[in-house]
Short mmCIF file of C-alpha atoms in Angstrom, two decimals:
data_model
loop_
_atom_site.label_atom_id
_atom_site.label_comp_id
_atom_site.label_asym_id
_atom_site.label_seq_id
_atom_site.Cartn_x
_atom_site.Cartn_y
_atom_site.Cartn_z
CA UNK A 1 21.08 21.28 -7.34
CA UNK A 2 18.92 19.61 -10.29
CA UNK A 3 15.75 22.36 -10.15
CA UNK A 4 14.18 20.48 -12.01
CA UNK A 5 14.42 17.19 -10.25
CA UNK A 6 13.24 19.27 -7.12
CA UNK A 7 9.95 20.33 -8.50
CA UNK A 8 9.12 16.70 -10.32
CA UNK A 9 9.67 15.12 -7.17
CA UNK A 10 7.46 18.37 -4.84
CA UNK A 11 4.62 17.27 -7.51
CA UNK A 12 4.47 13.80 -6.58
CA UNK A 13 5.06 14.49 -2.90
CA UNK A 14 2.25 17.25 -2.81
CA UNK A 15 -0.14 15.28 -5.00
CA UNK A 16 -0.29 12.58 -2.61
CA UNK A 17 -0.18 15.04 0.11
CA UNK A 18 -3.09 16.47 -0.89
CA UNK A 19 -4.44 13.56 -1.34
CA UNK A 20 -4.32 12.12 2.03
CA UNK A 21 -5.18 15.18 3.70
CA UNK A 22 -8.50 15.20 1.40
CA UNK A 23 -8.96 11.23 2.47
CA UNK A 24 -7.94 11.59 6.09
CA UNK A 25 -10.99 14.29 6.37
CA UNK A 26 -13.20 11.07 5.63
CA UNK A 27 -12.20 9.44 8.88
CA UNK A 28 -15.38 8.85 10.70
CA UNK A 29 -17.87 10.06 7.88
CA UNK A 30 -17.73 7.09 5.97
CA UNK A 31 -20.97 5.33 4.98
CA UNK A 32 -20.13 2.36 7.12
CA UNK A 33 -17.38 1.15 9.95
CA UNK A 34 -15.05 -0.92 7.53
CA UNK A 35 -15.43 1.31 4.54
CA UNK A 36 -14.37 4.09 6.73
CA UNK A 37 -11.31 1.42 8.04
CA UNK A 38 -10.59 1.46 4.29
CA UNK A 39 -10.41 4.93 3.33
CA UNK A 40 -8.31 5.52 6.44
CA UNK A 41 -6.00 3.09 5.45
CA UNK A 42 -6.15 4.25 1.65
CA UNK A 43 -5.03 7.67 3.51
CA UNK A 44 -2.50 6.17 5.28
CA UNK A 45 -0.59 5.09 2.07
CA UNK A 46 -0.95 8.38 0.21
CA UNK A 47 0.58 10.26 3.60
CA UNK A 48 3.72 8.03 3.76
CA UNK A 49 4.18 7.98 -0.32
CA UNK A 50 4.20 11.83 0.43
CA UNK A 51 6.43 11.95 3.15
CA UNK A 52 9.14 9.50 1.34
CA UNK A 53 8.55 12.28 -1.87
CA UNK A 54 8.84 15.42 0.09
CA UNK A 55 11.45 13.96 2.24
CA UNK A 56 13.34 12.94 -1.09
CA UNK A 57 12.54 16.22 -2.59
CA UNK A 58 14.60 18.28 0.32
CA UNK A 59 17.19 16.37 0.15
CA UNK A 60 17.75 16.92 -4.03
CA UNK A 61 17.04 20.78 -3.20
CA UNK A 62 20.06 20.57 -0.64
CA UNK A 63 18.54 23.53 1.67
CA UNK A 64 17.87 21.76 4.97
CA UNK A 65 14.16 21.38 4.24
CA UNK A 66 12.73 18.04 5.34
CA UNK A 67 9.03 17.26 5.15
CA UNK A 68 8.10 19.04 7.75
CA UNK A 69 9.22 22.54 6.65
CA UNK A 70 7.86 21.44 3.12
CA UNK A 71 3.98 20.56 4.07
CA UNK A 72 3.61 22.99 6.61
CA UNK A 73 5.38 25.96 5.83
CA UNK A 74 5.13 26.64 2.03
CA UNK A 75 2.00 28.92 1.35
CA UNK A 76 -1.03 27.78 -1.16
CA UNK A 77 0.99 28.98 -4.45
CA UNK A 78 4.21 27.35 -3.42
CA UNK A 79 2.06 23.71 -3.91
CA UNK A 80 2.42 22.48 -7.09
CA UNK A 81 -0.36 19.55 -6.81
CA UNK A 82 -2.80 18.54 -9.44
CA UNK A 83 -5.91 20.33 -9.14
CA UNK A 84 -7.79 17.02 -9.17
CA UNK A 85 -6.69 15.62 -5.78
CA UNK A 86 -8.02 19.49 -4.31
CA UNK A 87 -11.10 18.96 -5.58
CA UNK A 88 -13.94 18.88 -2.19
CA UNK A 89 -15.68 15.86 -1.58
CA UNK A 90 -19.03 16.38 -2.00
CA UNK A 91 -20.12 13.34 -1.09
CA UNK A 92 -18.97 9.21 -1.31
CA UNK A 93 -19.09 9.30 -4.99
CA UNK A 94 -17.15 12.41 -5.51
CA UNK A 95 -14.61 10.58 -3.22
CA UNK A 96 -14.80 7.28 -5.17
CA UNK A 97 -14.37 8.52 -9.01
CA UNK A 98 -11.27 11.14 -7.80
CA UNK A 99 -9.88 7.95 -6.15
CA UNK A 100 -10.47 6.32 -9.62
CA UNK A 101 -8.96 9.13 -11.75
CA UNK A 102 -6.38 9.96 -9.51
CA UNK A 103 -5.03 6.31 -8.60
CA UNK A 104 -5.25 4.93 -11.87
CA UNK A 105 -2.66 7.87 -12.66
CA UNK A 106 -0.54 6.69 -9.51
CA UNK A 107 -0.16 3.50 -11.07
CA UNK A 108 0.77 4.13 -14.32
CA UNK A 109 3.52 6.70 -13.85
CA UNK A 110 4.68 4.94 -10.61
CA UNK A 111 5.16 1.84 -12.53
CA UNK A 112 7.05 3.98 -15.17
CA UNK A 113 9.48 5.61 -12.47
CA UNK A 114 9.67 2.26 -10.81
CA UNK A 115 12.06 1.40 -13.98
CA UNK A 116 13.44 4.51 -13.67
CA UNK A 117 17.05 6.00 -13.82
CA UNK A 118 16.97 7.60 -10.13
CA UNK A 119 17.53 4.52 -7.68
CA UNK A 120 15.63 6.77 -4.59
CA UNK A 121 12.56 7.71 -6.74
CA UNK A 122 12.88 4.12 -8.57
CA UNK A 123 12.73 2.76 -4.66
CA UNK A 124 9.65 4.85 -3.91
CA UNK A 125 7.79 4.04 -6.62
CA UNK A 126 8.35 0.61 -6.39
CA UNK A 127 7.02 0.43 -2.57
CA UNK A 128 4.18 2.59 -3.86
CA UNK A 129 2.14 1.29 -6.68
CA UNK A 130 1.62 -1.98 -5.12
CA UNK A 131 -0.09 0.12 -2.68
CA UNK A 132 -2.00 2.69 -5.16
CA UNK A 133 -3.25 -0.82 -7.12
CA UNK A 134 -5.09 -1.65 -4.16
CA UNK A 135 -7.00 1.82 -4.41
CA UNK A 136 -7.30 1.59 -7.81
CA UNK A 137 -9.05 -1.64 -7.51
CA UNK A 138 -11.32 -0.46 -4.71
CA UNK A 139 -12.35 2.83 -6.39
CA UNK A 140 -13.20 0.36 -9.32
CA UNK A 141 -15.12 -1.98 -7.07
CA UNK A 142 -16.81 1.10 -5.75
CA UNK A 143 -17.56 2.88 -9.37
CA UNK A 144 -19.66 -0.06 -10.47
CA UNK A 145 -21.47 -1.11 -7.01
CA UNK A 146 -22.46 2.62 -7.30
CA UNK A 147 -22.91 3.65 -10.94
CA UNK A 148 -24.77 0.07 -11.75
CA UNK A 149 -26.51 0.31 -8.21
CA UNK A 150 -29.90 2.85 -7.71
CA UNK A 151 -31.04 5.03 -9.26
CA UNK A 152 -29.99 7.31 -6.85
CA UNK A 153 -26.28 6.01 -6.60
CA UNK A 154 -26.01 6.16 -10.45
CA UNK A 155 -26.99 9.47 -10.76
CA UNK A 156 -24.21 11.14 -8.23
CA UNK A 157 -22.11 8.43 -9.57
CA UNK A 158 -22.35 10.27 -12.92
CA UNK A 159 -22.25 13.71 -11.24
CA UNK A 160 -19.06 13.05 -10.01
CA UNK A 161 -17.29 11.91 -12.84
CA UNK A 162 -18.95 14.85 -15.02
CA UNK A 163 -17.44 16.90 -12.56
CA UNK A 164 -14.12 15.78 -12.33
CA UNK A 165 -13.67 14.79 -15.49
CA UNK A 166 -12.39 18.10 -16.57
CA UNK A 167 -9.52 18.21 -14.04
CA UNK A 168 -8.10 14.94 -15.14
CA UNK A 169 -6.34 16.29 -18.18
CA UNK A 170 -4.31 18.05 -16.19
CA UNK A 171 -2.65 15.41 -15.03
CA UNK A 172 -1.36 14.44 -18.45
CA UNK A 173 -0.39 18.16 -19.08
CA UNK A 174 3.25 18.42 -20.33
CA UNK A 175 5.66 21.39 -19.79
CA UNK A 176 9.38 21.79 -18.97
CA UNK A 177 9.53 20.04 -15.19
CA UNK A 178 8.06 16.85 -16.65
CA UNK A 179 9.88 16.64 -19.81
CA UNK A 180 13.07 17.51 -17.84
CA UNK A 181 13.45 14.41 -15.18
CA UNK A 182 12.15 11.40 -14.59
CA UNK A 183 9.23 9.95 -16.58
CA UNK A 184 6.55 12.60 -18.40
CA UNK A 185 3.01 11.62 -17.97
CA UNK A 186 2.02 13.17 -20.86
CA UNK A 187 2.18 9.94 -22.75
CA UNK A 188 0.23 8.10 -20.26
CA UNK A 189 -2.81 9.23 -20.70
CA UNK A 190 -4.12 6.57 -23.69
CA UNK A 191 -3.04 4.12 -21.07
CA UNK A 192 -5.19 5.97 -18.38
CA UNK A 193 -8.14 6.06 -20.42
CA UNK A 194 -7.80 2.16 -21.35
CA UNK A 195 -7.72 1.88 -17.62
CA UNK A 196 -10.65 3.98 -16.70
CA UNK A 197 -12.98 3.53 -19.41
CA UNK A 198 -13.77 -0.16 -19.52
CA UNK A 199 -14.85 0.82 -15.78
CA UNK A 200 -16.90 3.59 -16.47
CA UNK A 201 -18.66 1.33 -18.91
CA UNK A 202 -19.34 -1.79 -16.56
CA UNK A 203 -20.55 0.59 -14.32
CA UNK A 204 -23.34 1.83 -16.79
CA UNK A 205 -21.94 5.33 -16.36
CA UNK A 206 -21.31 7.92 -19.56
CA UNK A 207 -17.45 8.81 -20.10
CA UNK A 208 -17.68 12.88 -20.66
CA UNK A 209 -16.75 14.68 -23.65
CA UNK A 210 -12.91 16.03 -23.81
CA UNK A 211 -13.87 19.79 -23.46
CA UNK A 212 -12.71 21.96 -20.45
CA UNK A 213 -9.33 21.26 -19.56
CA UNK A 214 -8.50 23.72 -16.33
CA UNK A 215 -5.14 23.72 -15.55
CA UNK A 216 -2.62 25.69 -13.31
CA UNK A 217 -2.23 23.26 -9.85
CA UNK A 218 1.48 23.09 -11.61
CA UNK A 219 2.19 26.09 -11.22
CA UNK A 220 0.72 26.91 -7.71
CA UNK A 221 -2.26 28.45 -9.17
CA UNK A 222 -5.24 26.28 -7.46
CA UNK A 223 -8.97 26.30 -6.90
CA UNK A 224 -10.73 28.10 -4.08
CA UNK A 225 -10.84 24.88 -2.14
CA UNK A 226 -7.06 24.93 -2.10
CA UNK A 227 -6.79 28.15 0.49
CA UNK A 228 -8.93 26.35 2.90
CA UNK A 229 -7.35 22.89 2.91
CA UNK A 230 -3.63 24.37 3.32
CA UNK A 231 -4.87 26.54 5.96
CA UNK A 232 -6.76 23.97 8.17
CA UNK A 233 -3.65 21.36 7.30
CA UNK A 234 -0.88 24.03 8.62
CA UNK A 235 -2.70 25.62 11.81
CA UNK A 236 -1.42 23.75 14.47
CA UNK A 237 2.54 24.28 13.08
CA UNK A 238 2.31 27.89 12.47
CA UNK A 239 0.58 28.45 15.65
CA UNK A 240 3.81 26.80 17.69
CA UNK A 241 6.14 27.29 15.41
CA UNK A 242 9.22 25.44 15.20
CA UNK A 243 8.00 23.12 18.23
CA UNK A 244 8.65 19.19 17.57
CA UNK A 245 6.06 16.27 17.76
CA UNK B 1 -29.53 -2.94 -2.25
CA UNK B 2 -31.34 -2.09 0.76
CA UNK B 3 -30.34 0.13 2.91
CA UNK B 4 -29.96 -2.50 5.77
CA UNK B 5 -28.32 -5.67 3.53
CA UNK B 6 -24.83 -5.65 4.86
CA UNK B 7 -24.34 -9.36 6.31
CA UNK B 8 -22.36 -10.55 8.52
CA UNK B 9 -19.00 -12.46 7.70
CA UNK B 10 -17.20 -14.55 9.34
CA UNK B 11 -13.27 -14.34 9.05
CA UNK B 12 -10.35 -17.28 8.46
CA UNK B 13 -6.91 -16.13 7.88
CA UNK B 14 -3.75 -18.15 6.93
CA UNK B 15 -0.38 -16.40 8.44
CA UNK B 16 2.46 -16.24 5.87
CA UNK B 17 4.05 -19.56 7.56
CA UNK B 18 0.81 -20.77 8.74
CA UNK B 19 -0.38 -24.35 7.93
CA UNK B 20 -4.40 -23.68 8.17
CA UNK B 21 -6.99 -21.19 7.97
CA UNK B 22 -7.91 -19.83 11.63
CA UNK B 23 -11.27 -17.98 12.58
CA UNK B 24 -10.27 -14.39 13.25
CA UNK B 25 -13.14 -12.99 13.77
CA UNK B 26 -16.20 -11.54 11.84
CA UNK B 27 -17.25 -8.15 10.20
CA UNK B 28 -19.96 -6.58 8.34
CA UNK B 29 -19.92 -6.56 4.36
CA UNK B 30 -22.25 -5.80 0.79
CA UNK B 31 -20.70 -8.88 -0.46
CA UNK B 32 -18.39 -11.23 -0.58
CA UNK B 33 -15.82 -9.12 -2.82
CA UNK B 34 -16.04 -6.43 -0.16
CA UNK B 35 -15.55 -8.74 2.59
CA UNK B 36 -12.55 -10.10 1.65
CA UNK B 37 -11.83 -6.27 0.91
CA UNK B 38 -12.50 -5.20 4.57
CA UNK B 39 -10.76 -8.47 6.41
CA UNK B 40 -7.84 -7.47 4.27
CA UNK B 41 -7.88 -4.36 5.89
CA UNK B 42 -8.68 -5.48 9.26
CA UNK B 43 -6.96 -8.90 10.25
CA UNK B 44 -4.20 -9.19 7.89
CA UNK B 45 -2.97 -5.00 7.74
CA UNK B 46 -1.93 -6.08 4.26
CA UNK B 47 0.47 -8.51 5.02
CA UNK B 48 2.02 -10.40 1.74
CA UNK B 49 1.19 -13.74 1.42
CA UNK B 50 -1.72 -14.27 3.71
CA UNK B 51 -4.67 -16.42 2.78
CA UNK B 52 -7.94 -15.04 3.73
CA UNK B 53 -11.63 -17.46 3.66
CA UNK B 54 -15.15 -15.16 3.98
CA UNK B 55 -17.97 -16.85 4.46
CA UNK B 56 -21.68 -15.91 5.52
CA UNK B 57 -22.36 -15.99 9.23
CA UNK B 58 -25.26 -17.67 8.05
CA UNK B 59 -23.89 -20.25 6.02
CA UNK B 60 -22.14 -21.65 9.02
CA UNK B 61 -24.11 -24.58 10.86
CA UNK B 62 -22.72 -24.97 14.75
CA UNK B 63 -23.36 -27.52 17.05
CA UNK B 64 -25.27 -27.23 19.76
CA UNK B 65 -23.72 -26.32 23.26
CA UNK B 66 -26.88 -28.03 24.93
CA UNK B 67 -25.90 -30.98 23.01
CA UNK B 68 -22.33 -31.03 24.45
CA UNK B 69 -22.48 -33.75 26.50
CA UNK B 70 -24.30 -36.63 24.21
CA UNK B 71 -22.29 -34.64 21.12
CA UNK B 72 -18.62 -34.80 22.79
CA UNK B 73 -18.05 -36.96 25.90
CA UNK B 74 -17.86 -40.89 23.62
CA UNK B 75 -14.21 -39.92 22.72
CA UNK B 76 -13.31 -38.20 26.18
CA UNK B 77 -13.87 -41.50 28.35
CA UNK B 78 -13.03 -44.44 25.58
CA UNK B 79 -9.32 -44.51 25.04
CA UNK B 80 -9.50 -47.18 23.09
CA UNK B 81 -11.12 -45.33 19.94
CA UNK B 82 -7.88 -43.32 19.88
CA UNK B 83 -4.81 -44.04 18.01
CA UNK B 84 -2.67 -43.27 21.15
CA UNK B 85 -0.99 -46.54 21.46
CA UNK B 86 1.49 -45.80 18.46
CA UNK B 87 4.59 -44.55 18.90
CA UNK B 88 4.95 -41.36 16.23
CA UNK B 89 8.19 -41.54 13.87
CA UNK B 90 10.10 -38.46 13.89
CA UNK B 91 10.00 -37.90 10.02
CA UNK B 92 6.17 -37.58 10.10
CA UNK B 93 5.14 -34.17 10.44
CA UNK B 94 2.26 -31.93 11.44
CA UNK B 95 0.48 -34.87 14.00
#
């Protein structure tokens, strides 16, 4: 067994977990019926990238863990998911610039593994960042309806992205399991920024000073949100365990 | 924006293999970006190669159904302003 292609492939897999759990929450709280279609759908994506990754992943690790066993029965510090995609949302803007930050990511290092050497992961990727452009391109419509919009809407626009700002240089934070397989973001994130940027700036909105950098999603060491969004996510399986659905 | 200014669209989709744009239906949108956005979403499920036409419900000028009769019925009873007398060669498509 490759450990290390194990864990680069569980931090894909639980990022977009994470991810759609956070989005799926949406469903029905959206500011209007076909944005919350949208978001749904944006949901949908992230939970079948993350079954394909976590699938993938228990197959490299070779111990009879499918995706099942992996989402539901791994406990908060056995996730190794980027604190950004954790992160609550507050309200539609929160929702909007972590589905800017976070998908603009997606792209670029699923376009990098889509070239890659593994043929699964290559396959995965490949299926997947057509779908993550989408978001990225309707979190960008989003940032400048809202941050060039009110008064109002520009001001939690630039909340949010003050907020999360921080979290996103995790995502570009280097260490052993993304040097050792695959493709290592860590040289992405110029690319991210000439991504993100130019839409922060059509949408009036300030980018943030590079100052707090929180880290530790990596290594299963996650925000208080974290507890609560495992533990609502894994209820129903460890209440009936081992029963199939 | 006001809180109130989402418009309604109407919806024409082309199928991958489809020869012309067919009314799908209609939805509610800030825009016309967004609308095209949303009938992505909801008439095509994000099917490659679809084409997809948004336009403002109230851009769209109908006739009138109390008109019907004076609007319609000349080509219903006078066969003679219809091409219907020619045979059709095979190699012509799409008639």
């Amino acid at each position: 067994m490759n450990e290390k292609a194990v864990a680069y492939v569980l931090r894909l897999g639980d990022d977009a977990l994470v991810a759609a759990q956070r989005m799926a929450a949406l469903a029905t709280w959206a500011p209007q019926l076909e944005e919350d279609v949208a978001l749904a759908n944006i949901a949908l994506d992230l939970l079948g990238q993350a079954r394909a990754l976590l699938t993938y992943a228990g197959e490299l690790e070779g111990q009879g863990r499918d995706e099942d066993l992996l989402a539901y029965r791994r406990d908060e510090h056995e996730f190794t998911s980027a604190l950004l995609v954790e992160q609550p949302d507050t309200d539609f803007a929160a929702t909007m610039v972590k589905l800017l930050f976070f998908s603009a990511y997606q792209r670029l290092l699923y376009e990098e593994l889509s070239a890659g050497d593994d043929e699964t992961l290559a396959a995965i990727a490949a299926k997947s960042v057509k779908e993550v452009a989408y978001h990225l391109s309707h979190a960008c419509a989003w940032t400048v309806r809202l941050g060039d919009g009110t008064e109002e809407s520009k001001r939690r626009m630039q909340t949010a992205v003050d907020e999360l700002w921080p979290y996103t240089h995790e995502l570009f934070a280097s260490d052993s399991v993304w040097r050792g397989y695959g493709f290592d973001p860590a040289g992405l994130r110029e690319r991210w920024l000439g991504i993100v940027e130019p839409v922060l700036a059509e949408a009036t909105l300030e980018r943030p000073v590079d100052d707090w950098a929180p880290t530790g999603g990596r290594d299963g060491l996650h925000t208080e949100h974290f507890g609560y969004l495992v533990g609502e996510m894994q209820s129903l399986h460890r209440a009936h365990e081992g029963v199939s659905w | 924006m006001s809180r109130n200014s989402w418009p309604l669209y109407e919806v024409f989709v082309r199928g991958k293999r489809g020869l012309n744009h067919v009314h799908v239906g209609s939805l509610h949108a800030a825009d016309d970006e967004m609308a095209v956005r949303h009938a992505r979403d909801l008439y095509t499920r994000r099917n490659e190669g679809v084409s997809i036409w948004v336009v403002k419900a109230a851009d769209i000028t109908a006739s009138s159904p109390d008109e019907k009769d004076p609007f319609f019925a000349p080509s219903g009873d006078k066969v003679y302003r219809h091409p219907t007398f020619y045979e059709i060669p095979d190699d012509v498509p799409h008639m």
